[in-house]
Amino acid sequence: MHSGTVLCLFKNLGPGSRSTHEWYRTREWISIALALGASALLLRWTYLGVHRYATADHLPAHYLALAHPRTGQPGVGRRLSGLVVHVGDGDNFRILHTPWLLRWWIRWRWQITGGQLPGRGTLASQTIHVRLAGIDAPECAHFGMLGQRYGPEAKAWLQRTLLNQPVRLELYQRDRFGRVIAHVWRPFRIPLFGALLPGRNVSLEMVRAGYAEVYRGAGAIYGRFQKALEAAEQRAIRRRLGMWASASASRFRNAGNISPGVIDVTNSIFVATLACRRQSTE
């Protein structure tokens, strides 16, 4: 390369050259674009941190998982945190959504007000109805239907485990009752590091305790836990835990089996119904 060419190149990049001016203008536009992008991300992050979804119907469609075209099983949707404020039955409950910037305030307010919902609303208007994914628990009597054997015990287990406790949800789909189907996690109570760990899967815990079985009906959703749930169920049956304690309790579907042998069926249904209602009012 000739020395004249080199001098010409340095001249074009000098302080007053056109190339230098264009470079500075480009750098300014890049800086502006980066600043606008960072501001938009910060606004979005803040919005998600304070925006509370009142019910399952308020959840955006993209929060739920799409079904796999071959297996029909949905992938994992978005994750939500919440506070369990009501247990309706052995496999469903209601949460107050707690976005991360308001999480501690909502929990504190719930405690000092004695369980008052935001805006003095109702459970139906201010809470997300959740159905545990992959399992089926015996039901208490409701809507004029007879209760199932071990319904009160299953509900009592879920109340002891979740009521007034924080949970994390992996969302899947809404069911025909308007509930959101989710795998639910109980965070570990470890200072500082508890929030970084996945926690305990409630569906697995309940099957292991013997108060639920793997749901095998149409449209069953397991996520990635089908094998683990089936193994936990077989282990509970072998050890006769929970509802598997009685040899005659291999299934809880028949409402007439609420209490075998000793007490007649009518009285057993009545007792189970009263037990469920008593738990609901406590």
Tab-separated table of N, CA and C in Angstrom, residues 64-77 172-173 221-223:
chain	number	residue	atom	x	y	z
A	64	LEU	N	-50.997	-20.140	29.635
A	64	LEU	CA	-51.322	-21.560	29.673
A	64	LEU	C	-50.523	-22.302	28.608
A	65	ALA	N	-50.356	-23.610	28.803
A	65	ALA	CA	-49.504	-24.401	27.925
A	65	ALA	C	-50.273	-24.907	26.720
A	66	LEU	N	-49.592	-25.009	25.592
A	66	LEU	CA	-50.173	-25.580	24.384
A	66	LEU	C	-49.951	-27.088	24.380
A	67	ALA	N	-50.937	-27.826	23.876
A	67	ALA	CA	-50.835	-29.287	23.839
A	67	ALA	C	-49.850	-29.722	22.757
A	68	HIS	N	-49.104	-30.767	23.059
A	68	HIS	CA	-48.181	-31.339	22.080
A	68	HIS	C	-48.996	-32.009	20.975
A	69	PRO	N	-48.661	-31.789	19.692
A	69	PRO	CA	-49.487	-32.330	18.599
A	69	PRO	C	-49.570	-33.850	18.564
A	70	ARG	N	-48.560	-34.556	19.096
A	70	ARG	CA	-48.575	-36.025	19.059
A	70	ARG	C	-49.105	-36.643	20.348
A	71	THR	N	-48.596	-36.188	21.486
A	71	THR	CA	-48.987	-36.794	22.763
A	71	THR	C	-50.261	-36.201	23.334
A	72	GLY	N	-50.589	-34.967	22.939
A	72	GLY	CA	-51.753	-34.300	23.512
A	72	GLY	C	-51.488	-33.706	24.877
A	73	GLN	N	-50.316	-33.999	25.460
A	73	GLN	CA	-49.957	-33.456	26.767
A	73	GLN	C	-49.400	-32.044	26.596
A	74	PRO	N	-49.879	-31.093	27.408
A	74	PRO	CA	-49.362	-29.733	27.289
A	74	PRO	C	-47.974	-29.615	27.886
A	75	GLY	N	-47.202	-28.683	27.365
A	75	GLY	CA	-45.942	-28.352	28.007
A	75	GLY	C	-46.212	-27.478	29.220
A	76	VAL	N	-45.159	-26.996	29.828
A	76	VAL	CA	-45.319	-26.154	31.011
A	76	VAL	C	-45.603	-24.725	30.580
A	77	GLY	N	-46.654	-24.134	31.137
A	77	GLY	CA	-46.956	-22.742	30.865
A	77	GLY	C	-46.171	-21.828	31.788
A	172	TYR	N	-51.042	-25.196	33.415
A	172	TYR	CA	-51.243	-26.027	32.228
A	172	TYR	C	-52.466	-25.549	31.442
A	173	GLN	N	-53.657	-25.889	31.903
A	173	GLN	CA	-54.871	-25.542	31.157
A	173	GLN	C	-56.009	-25.241	32.127
A	221	ILE	N	-53.704	-34.715	32.794
A	221	ILE	CA	-52.491	-33.931	32.566
A	221	ILE	C	-51.477	-34.282	33.649
A	222	TYR	N	-50.325	-34.775	33.225
A	222	TYR	CA	-49.292	-35.181	34.171
A	222	TYR	C	-48.049	-34.308	34.109
A	223	GLY	N	-47.870	-33.562	33.028
A	223	GLY	CA	-46.609	-32.873	32.859
A	223	GLY	C	-45.490	-33.893	32.732
